[in-house]
Coordinates of C-alpha atoms in Angstrom, one line a residue:
M1 CA 105.8 84.9 97.6
S2 CA 109.6 85.4 96.3
G3 CA 111.2 83.3 93.9
D4 CA 114.6 81.3 95.4
N5 CA 117.3 83.9 94.8
S6 CA 119.9 82.3 93.4
S7 CA 118.5 79.9 90.4
A8 CA 120.9 77.2 89.0
D9 CA 119.3 77.9 85.3
D10 CA 120.1 82.0 86.2
V11 CA 123.9 80.9 84.6
Q12 CA 121.6 79.7 81.3
R13 CA 119.0 81.4 80.9
V14 CA 118.3 85.1 79.5
W15 CA 115.1 86.4 80.4
D16 CA 112.6 88.5 78.2
V17 CA 112.1 91.1 80.0
V18 CA 113.6 92.0 83.7
V19 CA 111.6 94.9 85.4
V20 CA 113.7 96.6 88.6
G21 CA 111.0 97.2 91.3
A22 CA 107.5 96.6 92.2
G23 CA 105.6 99.7 93.0
P24 CA 102.4 100.3 90.7
A25 CA 105.1 100.7 87.6
G26 CA 107.2 98.1 87.4
A27 CA 103.8 96.1 88.5
S28 CA 102.1 97.1 85.8
A29 CA 105.4 97.0 83.3
A30 CA 106.1 93.5 84.6
Y31 CA 102.3 92.8 83.9
A32 CA 101.8 94.1 79.9
A33 CA 104.7 92.0 78.9
A34 CA 103.4 88.9 80.9
V35 CA 99.9 89.6 79.2
A36 CA 102.2 89.3 76.0
G37 CA 103.9 85.8 76.3
R38 CA 107.2 86.6 77.5
R39 CA 109.2 85.3 80.0
V40 CA 109.5 88.3 82.3
L41 CA 111.0 88.3 85.9
L42 CA 110.6 91.2 88.7
L43 CA 112.9 91.8 91.2
E44 CA 112.0 93.6 94.5
K45 CA 114.4 95.2 97.1
A46 CA 112.2 95.1 100.1
E47 CA 109.6 92.1 101.4
L48 CA 105.9 92.5 100.1
P49 CA 103.6 94.2 101.0
R50 CA 105.6 97.0 102.4
Y51 CA 104.4 100.7 103.5
K52 CA 105.0 103.4 101.1
T53 CA 104.8 107.3 102.1
C54 CA 101.5 108.1 99.7
G55 CA 98.4 110.1 100.4
G56 CA 97.0 106.6 97.9
G57 CA 94.3 109.0 96.2
I58 CA 93.1 106.8 92.7
I59 CA 92.0 109.0 90.3
G60 CA 89.9 108.5 87.0
P61 CA 93.1 107.9 84.9
S62 CA 95.2 105.4 87.6
R63 CA 91.3 103.4 87.3
D64 CA 91.4 103.1 83.6
A65 CA 95.6 101.6 83.5
L66 CA 94.3 98.5 85.9
P67 CA 94.5 95.3 85.1
P68 CA 91.1 94.4 83.8
G69 CA 89.9 92.6 86.5
F70 CA 91.3 94.7 88.8
E71 CA 89.5 94.4 92.2
L72 CA 90.5 98.6 93.7
P73 CA 90.8 97.6 97.2
F74 CA 89.2 101.0 98.4
R75 CA 89.2 101.9 102.5
D76 CA 86.8 105.1 101.2
R77 CA 85.2 106.4 98.2
V78 CA 85.1 110.6 98.1
H79 CA 82.2 112.2 97.3
A80 CA 83.1 116.0 98.7
V81 CA 85.8 118.1 99.2
T82 CA 86.6 120.9 102.2
F83 CA 89.2 123.7 100.2
S84 CA 91.3 125.8 102.3
N85 CA 93.8 128.4 101.7
N86 CA 96.2 128.1 104.8
G87 CA 93.3 126.9 107.6
R88 CA 91.5 129.6 106.6
F89 CA 88.3 130.5 103.8
T90 CA 86.8 127.4 104.2
R91 CA 84.5 125.5 102.2
T92 CA 83.1 122.0 101.3
R93 CA 82.1 121.6 98.2
R94 CA 79.9 118.2 96.9
S95 CA 79.7 115.9 94.0
K96 CA 76.3 112.9 93.0
Q97 CA 79.3 110.8 91.5
M98 CA 81.9 109.8 93.5
L99 CA 85.7 111.6 93.1
F100 CA 88.1 109.2 93.6
G101 CA 88.4 107.0 95.6
L102 CA 91.2 106.2 98.6
I103 CA 93.6 103.2 98.8
N104 CA 96.4 102.1 101.6
R105 CA 99.8 101.7 99.1
P106 CA 101.0 98.7 100.6
E107 CA 97.1 95.8 100.0
F108 CA 96.9 97.3 96.4
D109 CA 101.0 97.0 94.8
Q110 CA 100.6 93.3 96.6
Q111 CA 97.8 93.1 94.0
L112 CA 98.8 94.4 91.4
V113 CA 102.2 91.9 91.5
E114 CA 99.4 89.1 92.0
H115 CA 98.3 90.4 88.7
A116 CA 102.2 90.1 86.8
Q117 CA 102.4 86.9 89.2
K118 CA 99.1 85.9 87.6
A119 CA 99.4 86.6 84.3
G120 CA 103.3 84.9 84.6
A121 CA 105.5 86.7 85.4
E122 CA 108.5 85.0 88.1
L123 CA 109.2 87.7 91.5
R124 CA 111.6 87.3 93.2
T125 CA 112.5 89.8 96.9
G126 CA 114.5 90.3 98.7
V127 CA 117.0 91.5 95.8
T128 CA 118.9 95.0 95.0
V129 CA 120.4 95.5 91.8
Q130 CA 123.5 96.7 92.2
R131 CA 123.9 98.6 88.2
V132 CA 123.3 97.3 84.8
E133 CA 126.0 96.6 82.0
Q134 CA 124.7 96.4 78.1
H135 CA 128.5 96.1 77.1
G136 CA 131.8 94.1 78.8
S137 CA 132.5 91.2 79.7
A138 CA 129.2 90.0 81.9
V139 CA 127.8 90.7 78.6
P140 CA 127.3 87.8 75.9
D141 CA 126.0 90.0 72.5
R142 CA 124.9 93.2 71.9
R143 CA 121.2 91.8 72.4
T144 CA 122.0 91.2 76.3
V145 CA 121.4 93.3 78.9
A146 CA 124.0 92.1 82.2
V147 CA 122.1 92.4 85.6
V148 CA 124.0 92.5 88.6
L149 CA 122.9 91.5 92.3
Q150 CA 124.3 92.9 95.6
G151 CA 127.1 90.2 96.1
G152 CA 127.8 89.3 92.8
Q153 CA 125.3 87.0 91.1
T154 CA 124.0 88.2 87.2
L155 CA 120.6 88.1 85.5
L156 CA 120.9 88.4 81.6
A157 CA 117.9 89.9 79.9
R158 CA 116.5 91.1 76.6
A159 CA 115.0 94.3 77.2
V160 CA 115.3 96.1 81.4
V161 CA 112.0 98.1 82.8
G162 CA 113.5 100.2 85.4
A163 CA 111.2 101.5 88.1
D164 CA 113.0 101.6 90.8
G165 CA 111.9 104.8 92.6
S166 CA 113.1 108.6 93.2
A167 CA 116.4 107.5 93.8
S168 CA 116.9 104.6 91.2
R169 CA 120.1 103.8 90.0
I170 CA 118.5 102.2 86.5
G171 CA 117.8 106.1 86.0
A172 CA 121.6 106.6 86.9
H173 CA 122.5 104.5 83.9
V174 CA 119.5 105.8 81.6
G175 CA 120.9 109.6 82.6
V176 CA 117.9 110.8 83.8
K177 CA 117.7 114.5 84.7
L178 CA 115.5 115.5 87.6
D179 CA 113.7 119.0 87.4
Q180 CA 111.6 120.0 90.4
V181 CA 112.4 117.6 94.1
D182 CA 109.9 118.0 96.7
L183 CA 109.3 117.3 99.9
G184 CA 106.6 115.2 101.2
L185 CA 105.5 114.2 104.9
E186 CA 103.6 112.8 106.2
A187 CA 101.3 110.2 109.2
E188 CA 99.2 108.2 109.1
I189 CA 96.0 108.3 112.3
P190 CA 94.4 106.2 113.4
V191 CA 91.8 107.7 114.9
P192 CA 88.3 107.0 117.3
E193 CA 85.2 106.5 115.5
T194 CA 82.8 109.3 115.9
V195 CA 86.6 111.2 114.5
A196 CA 86.4 109.0 111.5
E197 CA 83.1 109.4 110.8
D198 CA 83.0 112.7 111.1
W199 CA 85.6 112.4 107.1
R200 CA 84.0 109.4 105.8
G201 CA 83.8 110.2 102.1
R202 CA 85.3 113.7 102.4
V203 CA 89.0 115.0 101.8
L204 CA 90.3 118.0 103.4
I205 CA 93.1 119.8 100.8
D206 CA 94.9 123.4 102.6
W207 CA 96.3 125.7 100.4
G208 CA 99.9 125.9 102.1
P209 CA 101.7 128.5 103.0
I210 CA 105.2 127.7 101.2
P211 CA 104.7 128.6 97.6
G212 CA 103.1 126.0 95.7
S213 CA 102.5 123.6 98.7
Y214 CA 99.6 122.3 100.4
G215 CA 98.5 119.6 102.8
W216 CA 95.9 116.9 102.2
V217 CA 93.5 114.7 104.9
F218 CA 93.0 111.4 103.2
P219 CA 90.7 109.2 105.2
K220 CA 91.3 105.5 105.2
G221 CA 88.6 104.0 107.2
D222 CA 89.6 104.3 111.0
T223 CA 92.4 105.7 109.8
L224 CA 94.0 109.7 109.0
T225 CA 96.3 110.5 106.9
V226 CA 97.7 113.3 107.0
G227 CA 100.6 114.8 104.3
V228 CA 101.9 118.3 103.3
I229 CA 104.4 119.1 100.3
S230 CA 106.2 121.5 99.1
A231 CA 109.4 122.2 97.7
R232 CA 113.3 120.8 98.6
G233 CA 114.6 122.9 101.0
E234 CA 112.0 124.2 102.9
G235 CA 112.6 121.2 105.6
A236 CA 111.9 123.2 108.8
A237 CA 108.9 125.2 107.5
T238 CA 107.2 122.2 106.0
K239 CA 107.6 120.3 109.2
R240 CA 106.2 123.4 110.6
Y241 CA 103.6 124.1 108.8
L242 CA 102.3 120.0 108.9
E243 CA 102.7 120.9 113.0
E244 CA 100.4 123.4 112.4
F245 CA 98.6 121.8 110.1
V246 CA 97.2 118.9 112.5
G247 CA 97.1 120.8 115.5
R248 CA 94.5 123.1 113.6
L249 CA 92.9 120.3 112.0
G250 CA 92.3 118.9 115.9
L251 CA 94.2 115.8 115.5
A252 CA 97.5 116.7 117.2
G253 CA 96.2 114.5 120.9
F254 CA 96.0 111.1 118.3
E255 CA 99.5 109.2 118.6
P256 CA 100.5 108.6 114.5
S257 CA 101.0 105.0 114.2
I258 CA 104.0 105.3 111.1
S259 CA 105.3 109.2 110.9
S260 CA 107.6 109.3 107.6
G261 CA 109.2 111.5 104.8
H262 CA 109.5 111.0 101.0
L263 CA 111.2 113.3 97.6
T264 CA 109.4 113.6 94.6
R265 CA 111.3 114.5 91.9
C266 CA 110.4 115.6 88.3
R267 CA 112.4 114.9 85.0
A268 CA 113.2 117.8 83.9
D269 CA 111.7 118.1 80.1
D270 CA 115.1 117.1 77.5
S271 CA 115.9 114.2 79.9
P272 CA 116.4 110.7 78.9
L273 CA 113.7 107.5 79.0
S274 CA 115.6 104.6 77.6
R275 CA 119.2 104.1 76.5
G276 CA 120.0 100.8 74.7
R277 CA 117.0 98.2 75.9
V278 CA 117.1 99.8 78.8
L279 CA 113.7 101.9 80.4
V280 CA 112.6 103.5 82.9
C281 CA 109.5 104.5 83.8
G282 CA 107.0 105.9 87.1
D283 CA 109.5 107.9 89.7
A284 CA 112.3 106.0 88.4
A285 CA 112.1 108.4 85.1
G286 CA 110.9 111.3 87.3
L287 CA 106.9 111.0 85.6
L288 CA 104.8 112.5 87.7
E289 CA 101.8 115.2 87.2
P290 CA 104.2 118.9 88.6
W291 CA 101.9 120.8 90.6
T292 CA 99.6 118.2 92.3
R293 CA 102.9 115.1 92.6
E294 CA 100.0 113.0 91.7
G295 CA 102.7 109.9 90.6
I296 CA 100.5 107.0 91.0
S297 CA 98.6 107.6 87.7
F298 CA 102.2 108.4 85.5
A299 CA 103.3 105.0 87.7
L300 CA 100.3 103.4 86.2
R301 CA 100.3 104.8 82.9
S302 CA 103.8 104.8 81.7
G303 CA 104.2 101.2 83.4
R304 CA 101.8 99.5 81.0
L305 CA 103.6 101.6 77.9
A306 CA 107.3 100.6 79.5
G307 CA 106.0 96.6 79.4
E308 CA 104.8 96.5 76.0
W309 CA 107.7 98.8 74.4
A310 CA 110.3 96.2 76.5
V311 CA 108.7 93.1 74.9
R312 CA 109.4 95.3 71.0
I313 CA 112.6 95.8 72.2
A314 CA 113.5 92.2 74.2
E315 CA 112.4 91.1 70.2
A316 CA 114.9 93.5 69.0
H317 CA 117.8 92.1 66.4
D318 CA 120.5 94.6 66.1
A319 CA 121.0 98.0 68.4
V320 CA 119.0 99.7 65.9
D321 CA 115.9 98.5 66.2
A322 CA 116.3 98.5 69.4
R323 CA 116.7 102.0 69.5
R324 CA 114.4 102.7 67.5
Q325 CA 111.8 100.9 69.6
A326 CA 113.1 102.7 72.5
L327 CA 112.5 106.4 70.9
N328 CA 108.5 104.8 70.5
Y329 CA 108.0 104.3 74.5
A330 CA 109.9 108.1 74.3
F331 CA 107.4 110.0 72.2
A332 CA 104.3 107.8 72.8
I333 CA 105.5 108.7 77.0
K334 CA 106.0 112.3 75.9
A335 CA 103.1 113.0 73.7
G336 CA 100.6 112.1 76.4
L337 CA 101.7 112.3 80.6
G338 CA 104.9 115.0 79.1
V339 CA 101.9 117.2 77.7
E340 CA 100.3 116.8 81.4
M341 CA 103.1 117.3 82.8
S342 CA 104.1 120.0 81.4
V343 CA 100.6 122.2 81.8
G344 CA 101.2 121.2 85.8
K345 CA 104.2 122.5 85.0
R346 CA 102.5 126.0 84.4
M347 CA 99.5 125.6 86.6
L348 CA 102.4 125.0 89.9
M349 CA 104.2 128.9 88.2
A350 CA 100.5 130.3 88.6
F351 CA 99.7 128.1 92.2
E352 CA 103.1 129.6 93.4
R353 CA 102.0 133.1 92.6
R354 CA 98.5 133.2 93.7
P355 CA 97.4 130.3 95.6
G356 CA 94.2 132.6 96.7
L357 CA 93.1 132.7 92.9
F358 CA 93.4 129.0 92.8
H359 CA 91.4 128.7 95.9
A360 CA 88.7 131.5 95.2
A361 CA 87.9 129.8 91.3
L362 CA 87.4 125.7 92.8
T363 CA 85.2 126.7 95.7
G364 CA 82.9 129.8 94.0
F365 CA 83.6 129.2 90.0
R366 CA 81.7 126.5 88.4
P367 CA 83.7 125.2 85.6
A368 CA 86.7 125.1 88.2
W369 CA 85.3 123.0 89.9
N370 CA 83.8 120.7 87.0
A371 CA 87.3 120.9 85.8
F372 CA 87.9 118.9 88.7
K373 CA 85.9 117.0 88.8
E374 CA 86.0 116.1 85.2
I375 CA 90.3 114.9 85.7
T376 CA 89.2 113.4 89.0
Q377 CA 86.4 111.5 87.2
G378 CA 88.9 110.9 84.5
A379 CA 86.4 112.8 81.8
T380 CA 89.4 114.9 81.1
S381 CA 93.5 115.1 81.8
L382 CA 95.0 118.2 82.5
G383 CA 96.3 118.7 78.9
E384 CA 92.7 117.8 77.3
L385 CA 90.9 120.3 79.4
V386 CA 93.6 123.3 77.9
R387 CA 94.0 121.8 74.5
T388 CA 89.6 121.7 74.1
H389 CA 88.8 124.1 76.2
P390 CA 89.3 127.7 74.5
F391 CA 88.3 129.3 78.1
A392 CA 91.4 127.3 80.0
Q393 CA 93.6 128.2 77.4
R394 CA 92.7 131.7 78.2
A395 CA 92.9 130.8 81.8
L396 CA 96.6 129.4 82.0
T397 CA 97.7 132.6 79.2
A398 CA 96.6 135.0 81.8
L399 CA 98.1 133.4 85.0
D400 CA 101.4 132.5 83.3
R401 CA 101.8 136.6 82.6
R402 CA 100.1 137.9 85.9
P403 CA 102.8 139.9 88.5
V404 CA 103.1 138.9 92.0
T405 CA 100.5 141.1 93.3
V406 CA 98.7 140.9 97.4
E407 CA 95.5 138.4 97.2
P408 CA 92.7 140.0 99.0
A409 CA 90.6 138.2 101.2
E410 CA 87.6 135.9 98.3
T411 CA 84.6 134.7 101.5
T412 CA 84.1 135.5 104.9
E413 CA 86.2 132.2 107.2
S414 CA 82.3 130.9 107.9
E415 CA 81.8 127.4 106.5
T416 CA 79.7 127.0 103.8
T417 CA 79.0 123.6 101.7
E418 CA 77.5 124.0 98.0
V419 CA 76.0 121.0 96.5
S420 CA 77.3 120.2 92.6
S421 CA 76.2 117.3 90.3

C-alpha cells in the first residue's frame, strides 16, 4: 500500500518521526515510534515487496526483536550445519532444537512494514529522499528537520531516522565513517525436488580461499540461496570462488533465477550515530557483525532503539535536550551491539589468519559447537559469551596473539556426522 506522494496537508503538517528506508531497520523504527502513539511517516524509494541480496537467516536475536504477534514466514527450519574448509574436510553437525530459520527477504520485509502500518505508521513508496536539512530557509524552527524529496517537495519532522541502507544519504549527513567493506555475491538457484530434499533442514558453511571469506547454501523450498562474501577489492577472486563453489556442489547445471551482488559496510568505532535530530540505524549506521556479516538482527535491534529514542528527540524542546536523547541512543547501541561488533572484529582477524583452526573447533570440539548453537538460537551473544565464559576469553586472547602459521589438515576428507542435542 502506498500513500499519496504529494499530500496537500504536507505543507502544514509536522510529523513526529520520519523514517527513511523500509527495510528491517526502518520498519522496526517506524513500528516502535508508532506504537508509542506518534505521527510516523515511513518513506521507501522502491515499490514493495522488493528483492534484497541476503542469505535470509533468522537467528535467535532477530526473533526476539520482532513485534509481538509477528509470524515468521519461514521457508525452512535449520537443524543441521555442514562445515567445509574450502571444499575439504566436510563434516555435518546436528541439533535436536532448531538452530535458526530461513526466510525470503521480500516477504519478511513486507510483513514488517505491515506491522508498522497496523501500529499507525503511514507508508509512502516510490519516494527518494535527496537530503535532510536542520538549518536554513526550509526549516521553520530549531525543533524541526526538513526532509527534501527528489522533485523538490519538503516534509517536516521533529525527528528523522535514517535506515536507507549501506549507501545511505542520511548516513552521509550524519557523517558515518566505515571501517570494513565486504562484497557479497549471491545466486538464487531453483532446483528439482530430489535436490531440494537433500538440503532440507540443513545449511552448508564453507570457509573460503580468500582471507576472511566464506560461502553458504541456505535451502528455501524449491530454491537454494548460494552465496560467498569476502573483503572488497578481491572482486575477481570472489567471483571465481562463487563459481567454483557452485560447481563443487554440483549445482552448475541449474540456471539461477537471480544473481546479485551487494557491499556490506561496518562502522568505525568512533563513527557518529546521530547529528542534531537525525539518528541512523541498521546498514545506514554501518551496524552489522564483522565476522559473519550478519545484519538482520542488528537492523531489527538498532531500528527498534532508533524508533524509541526518536520519540524522545521529537519531544525535546531544545537542542540540548535533543542532544542528550541522541547520546542516550548512541550509548544504548554501543553497550549492546557495539560490544558484539568489537568481539566480532577480533573473531574476524583471528579467522583471517587461522580458518582451519575455526573449522577444527566447530567440527571436533563440543564446547565450540555448543557456543555456535547458543548464539544462533539466541541463548547468548558473542559479547555475552566472551564476557561470561573464561575459556572463551582465553581462547580469543590466544588467537589475538597467535602468529600466522601453516596449518596441518585437521581431519580426513570423508564426510562424517555427529549428533548433538
